[in-house]
């Protein structure tokens, strides 16, 4: 299938392209016009709504990662930045403050004026870790020198959150021309917020589509696990853009921690089922694990959340990686065509998973945190497309199988019909044969007995002769009715015995000339019976009417015809009878019978010449219809 | 004096046959029967020299009587008197031990002559019967179990006679062709009938034994 290979290659290329775009979008170095703050004064919050006394402050390097600098504290922290605006105000546009990452939420004061305060600063703090912040600095508020920017940052300690990405921290703020920073803000928002949002939406859509497919194909259990996997991943990534949950941080973290166990379950089960391998113990263990993850977090308490969760997550990631390896290893020999594409998809997924795992503990520099949101949906959609394609292929195979089966069913029913017809024919033939036998037996028993009684009780010779002839006729008819084809050589034997026997009984010298070697031809019962009648009639005529002393009978087979010539040296048939050729001579019936056999019967006779009766019967037809 | 069994269900024909038989054998003592059952009773009571048996009877086939006579009165000459001239009907009777057959509708003189001839040991043999006998012995020549089969086969001469009869030659003609007397030819025919009966009985016994083996 060329289409499949095209599709696979296309998909791999698309993944590579996405990776390149992601990398190229990585922010470059700050421009010369922009001030980058590498350090700041930091002071613990004293809840007066202003930067505390500078004497309590200390200098911290930026970015300030709370996980390193104050791992156990989760109280808000003030940062003070100082800068001179000489020359900057002279530039065309207004100035702006840009903070790429201020986790979890920040308030901005410039020269004592509160310029930005959005969302909650107490638990549950609005989680805007990914949301870049752009604050316009009104020129009226700025001085030539000694401008103060105070930032009040609220956040959580690393141990309070499942992922390091949600731990408190501040990236180096930038101050510079609004236009330049705005462009950067737009780009970072796109990558950090819009992209994950779209990704979540795509994943939910993929999950829904696969779920529908799974409903239709209940036997393909891997589909439903894939659907669950896509949905689970969508929910996990949803935390990136769901800023405010109406729950205390600890509760929402616990809720979120339920997901990875389930996602790992779905992932491992999907991979195993896709590879065609099912194990009840593994399934049970995965469910137990999915329950154990949140349970252990509850038991460990709020201040060890990150440690326990990241240990779990590492374990889960290892399981998924192992399942991927197993899946690739087991499909490799059987599904060579799918192998490379599945391999690419799984490697992408593995890459993303490893990045995510790293992000649990470390604050990764840009662009690494964004890559998963870009790549994972692609991997999921690619896999979903692959599954749909696979289903389509199976459907096609099933359709072909169904068509083949249909053909076979049609053939079989045709066979059956033919057999049935044959059986019906045989049955009809059998019944016909039985019926003929019954008729024959009846004829013999009833008609035969009565004719016989007439033969032997009649006073009149004529009547008893007629009855005897009738009896013979009846017997012949029965034979024609029930008889099998007769070999021509056997028929000749029968005829010879009858003719020679009768002639010798009546003192007529008979001569019989016929082929005596084995002849392959056969006569149908009808042809045998009719020929017997003709011959018998002819001999009767000779004995009764001709007064002949000699009779010659010649049989021969010539060009497919059976020819019989009966010649006597009698007085011949009287002239006045020639026209009608009958009156007891039975000539008409002889001719009629020959005609019935598609043959002919010629009579040559003249006073003094005797009589010759020539009978010709086509042989093939009777052998064929025998 | 000759004791004669006459088995025939039609009263007119029976009466007619009786006069005919008495004409041929004036001192004959005739026992008449209309049914197989009656005939079998007569056979167990009286010793017969000649038996004329019809085949199609109301309570069965005359073949049973022929068989019984062959078993209990081997001296008795059974002759089938029938309306059927085909080998399909006649052959079983001949196998059962009938010595010949007479077609009922033939004229009185002809039947009388045939009876005379049979009495003198010249049984009739039609081409179709001859062919049937040839086929029968050809099949017997290659039996499935040669050891169990008593070996009954025709001599070359007997086969020769049968072949000629099958081709339609009359017995006198065959006698002339083979340079044998009419009497010798008749002996061959008698011998053929006897062998047919012996072989058939052996075959029947073997068949019964085979069925017995199967039943066990």
Short mmCIF file of C-alpha atoms in Angstrom, two decimals, chain B residues 79-205:
data_model
loop_
_atom_site.label_atom_id
_atom_site.label_comp_id
_atom_site.label_asym_id
_atom_site.label_seq_id
_atom_site.Cartn_x
_atom_site.Cartn_y
_atom_site.Cartn_z
CA UNK B 79 -40.45 -76.91 -13.93
CA UNK B 80 -41.50 -73.30 -13.77
CA UNK B 81 -44.76 -72.53 -15.57
CA UNK B 82 -45.04 -68.81 -15.98
CA UNK B 83 -46.26 -65.89 -17.96
CA UNK B 84 -42.92 -64.12 -17.56
CA UNK B 85 -40.40 -64.88 -20.25
CA UNK B 86 -37.64 -62.58 -19.06
CA UNK B 87 -34.50 -63.73 -17.33
CA UNK B 88 -35.16 -61.38 -14.43
CA UNK B 89 -38.06 -63.56 -13.34
CA UNK B 90 -36.77 -66.91 -14.49
CA UNK B 91 -33.20 -66.81 -13.31
CA UNK B 92 -33.93 -66.92 -9.55
CA UNK B 93 -36.14 -69.97 -10.12
CA UNK B 94 -33.39 -71.68 -12.09
CA UNK B 95 -30.90 -70.83 -9.36
CA UNK B 96 -33.28 -72.34 -6.84
CA UNK B 97 -33.16 -75.59 -8.72
CA UNK B 98 -35.80 -75.45 -11.44
CA UNK B 99 -34.94 -77.69 -14.33
CA UNK B 100 -36.63 -75.65 -16.97
CA UNK B 101 -39.52 -73.36 -17.72
CA UNK B 102 -42.64 -73.30 -19.80
CA UNK B 103 -44.36 -70.17 -21.03
CA UNK B 104 -48.02 -70.53 -20.31
CA UNK B 105 -49.46 -68.87 -23.36
CA UNK B 106 -47.81 -71.26 -25.80
CA UNK B 107 -50.07 -73.58 -27.73
CA UNK B 108 -50.98 -76.87 -26.17
CA UNK B 109 -48.92 -78.95 -28.61
CA UNK B 110 -45.80 -76.90 -27.97
CA UNK B 111 -46.10 -77.22 -24.23
CA UNK B 112 -46.74 -80.92 -24.52
CA UNK B 113 -43.63 -81.28 -26.63
CA UNK B 114 -41.54 -79.27 -24.18
CA UNK B 115 -42.79 -81.41 -21.31
CA UNK B 116 -41.84 -84.51 -23.22
CA UNK B 117 -38.40 -83.15 -23.95
CA UNK B 118 -37.80 -82.19 -20.35
CA UNK B 119 -38.95 -85.62 -19.30
CA UNK B 120 -36.31 -87.00 -21.62
CA UNK B 121 -33.69 -84.72 -20.09
CA UNK B 122 -33.71 -81.88 -22.61
CA UNK B 123 -34.43 -78.65 -20.73
CA UNK B 124 -35.10 -75.40 -22.66
CA UNK B 125 -32.55 -72.58 -22.63
CA UNK B 126 -33.20 -69.13 -24.11
CA UNK B 127 -30.43 -66.74 -25.22
CA UNK B 128 -31.21 -64.29 -22.44
CA UNK B 129 -31.01 -67.03 -19.77
CA UNK B 130 -27.77 -68.28 -21.32
CA UNK B 131 -26.27 -64.78 -21.14
CA UNK B 132 -27.34 -64.49 -17.56
CA UNK B 133 -25.71 -67.82 -16.69
CA UNK B 134 -22.50 -66.78 -18.43
CA UNK B 135 -22.42 -63.53 -16.49
CA UNK B 136 -23.14 -65.37 -13.27
CA UNK B 137 -20.28 -67.82 -13.63
CA UNK B 138 -17.93 -65.07 -14.83
CA UNK B 139 -18.60 -63.25 -11.56
CA UNK B 140 -18.15 -66.48 -9.59
CA UNK B 141 -14.74 -67.01 -11.21
CA UNK B 142 -13.31 -64.20 -9.11
CA UNK B 143 -14.88 -64.55 -5.69
CA UNK B 144 -13.91 -62.30 -2.85
CA UNK B 145 -12.96 -65.23 -0.61
CA UNK B 146 -11.66 -68.01 -2.85
CA UNK B 147 -10.96 -70.41 0.04
CA UNK B 148 -14.45 -70.30 1.44
CA UNK B 149 -16.08 -70.70 -1.97
CA UNK B 150 -16.68 -74.26 -3.17
CA UNK B 151 -15.24 -74.22 -6.62
CA UNK B 152 -18.00 -74.69 -9.14
CA UNK B 153 -17.08 -73.73 -12.67
CA UNK B 154 -18.21 -74.57 -16.15
CA UNK B 155 -16.19 -76.78 -18.42
CA UNK B 156 -15.00 -75.41 -21.72
CA UNK B 157 -17.65 -77.33 -23.59
CA UNK B 158 -20.42 -76.13 -21.34
CA UNK B 159 -19.26 -72.53 -21.83
CA UNK B 160 -19.10 -73.09 -25.57
CA UNK B 161 -22.68 -74.33 -25.61
CA UNK B 162 -23.84 -71.40 -23.52
CA UNK B 163 -22.10 -68.90 -25.79
CA UNK B 164 -23.77 -70.37 -28.86
CA UNK B 165 -27.17 -70.39 -27.23
CA UNK B 166 -26.64 -66.75 -26.30
CA UNK B 167 -26.00 -65.96 -29.96
CA UNK B 168 -29.35 -67.44 -30.88
CA UNK B 169 -28.38 -70.90 -32.13
CA UNK B 170 -30.79 -73.69 -31.35
CA UNK B 171 -29.59 -76.76 -29.50
CA UNK B 172 -29.78 -79.01 -32.64
CA UNK B 173 -27.76 -76.41 -34.56
CA UNK B 174 -25.13 -76.38 -31.84
CA UNK B 175 -25.01 -80.15 -31.91
CA UNK B 176 -24.26 -80.03 -35.63
CA UNK B 177 -21.66 -77.26 -35.18
CA UNK B 178 -19.82 -79.09 -32.43
CA UNK B 179 -20.23 -82.51 -34.00
CA UNK B 180 -22.15 -83.79 -31.00
CA UNK B 181 -25.36 -85.69 -30.70
CA UNK B 182 -28.54 -83.95 -29.67
CA UNK B 183 -28.44 -86.06 -26.55
CA UNK B 184 -24.98 -84.92 -25.51
CA UNK B 185 -25.91 -81.28 -25.97
CA UNK B 186 -28.95 -81.83 -23.77
CA UNK B 187 -26.69 -83.36 -21.14
CA UNK B 188 -24.52 -80.26 -21.18
CA UNK B 189 -27.54 -78.06 -20.63
CA UNK B 190 -28.73 -80.24 -17.77
CA UNK B 191 -25.26 -80.05 -16.27
CA UNK B 192 -25.28 -76.27 -16.60
CA UNK B 193 -28.60 -76.07 -14.73
CA UNK B 194 -27.28 -78.33 -11.99
CA UNK B 195 -24.07 -76.33 -11.57
CA UNK B 196 -26.05 -73.13 -11.46
CA UNK B 197 -28.12 -74.55 -8.61
CA UNK B 198 -25.12 -75.93 -6.68
CA UNK B 199 -23.15 -72.73 -7.01
CA UNK B 200 -26.13 -70.63 -6.04
CA UNK B 201 -26.76 -72.69 -2.93
CA UNK B 202 -23.10 -72.47 -1.92
CA UNK B 203 -23.23 -68.78 -2.47
CA UNK B 204 -26.37 -68.47 -0.38
CA UNK B 205 -24.78 -70.51 2.41
#
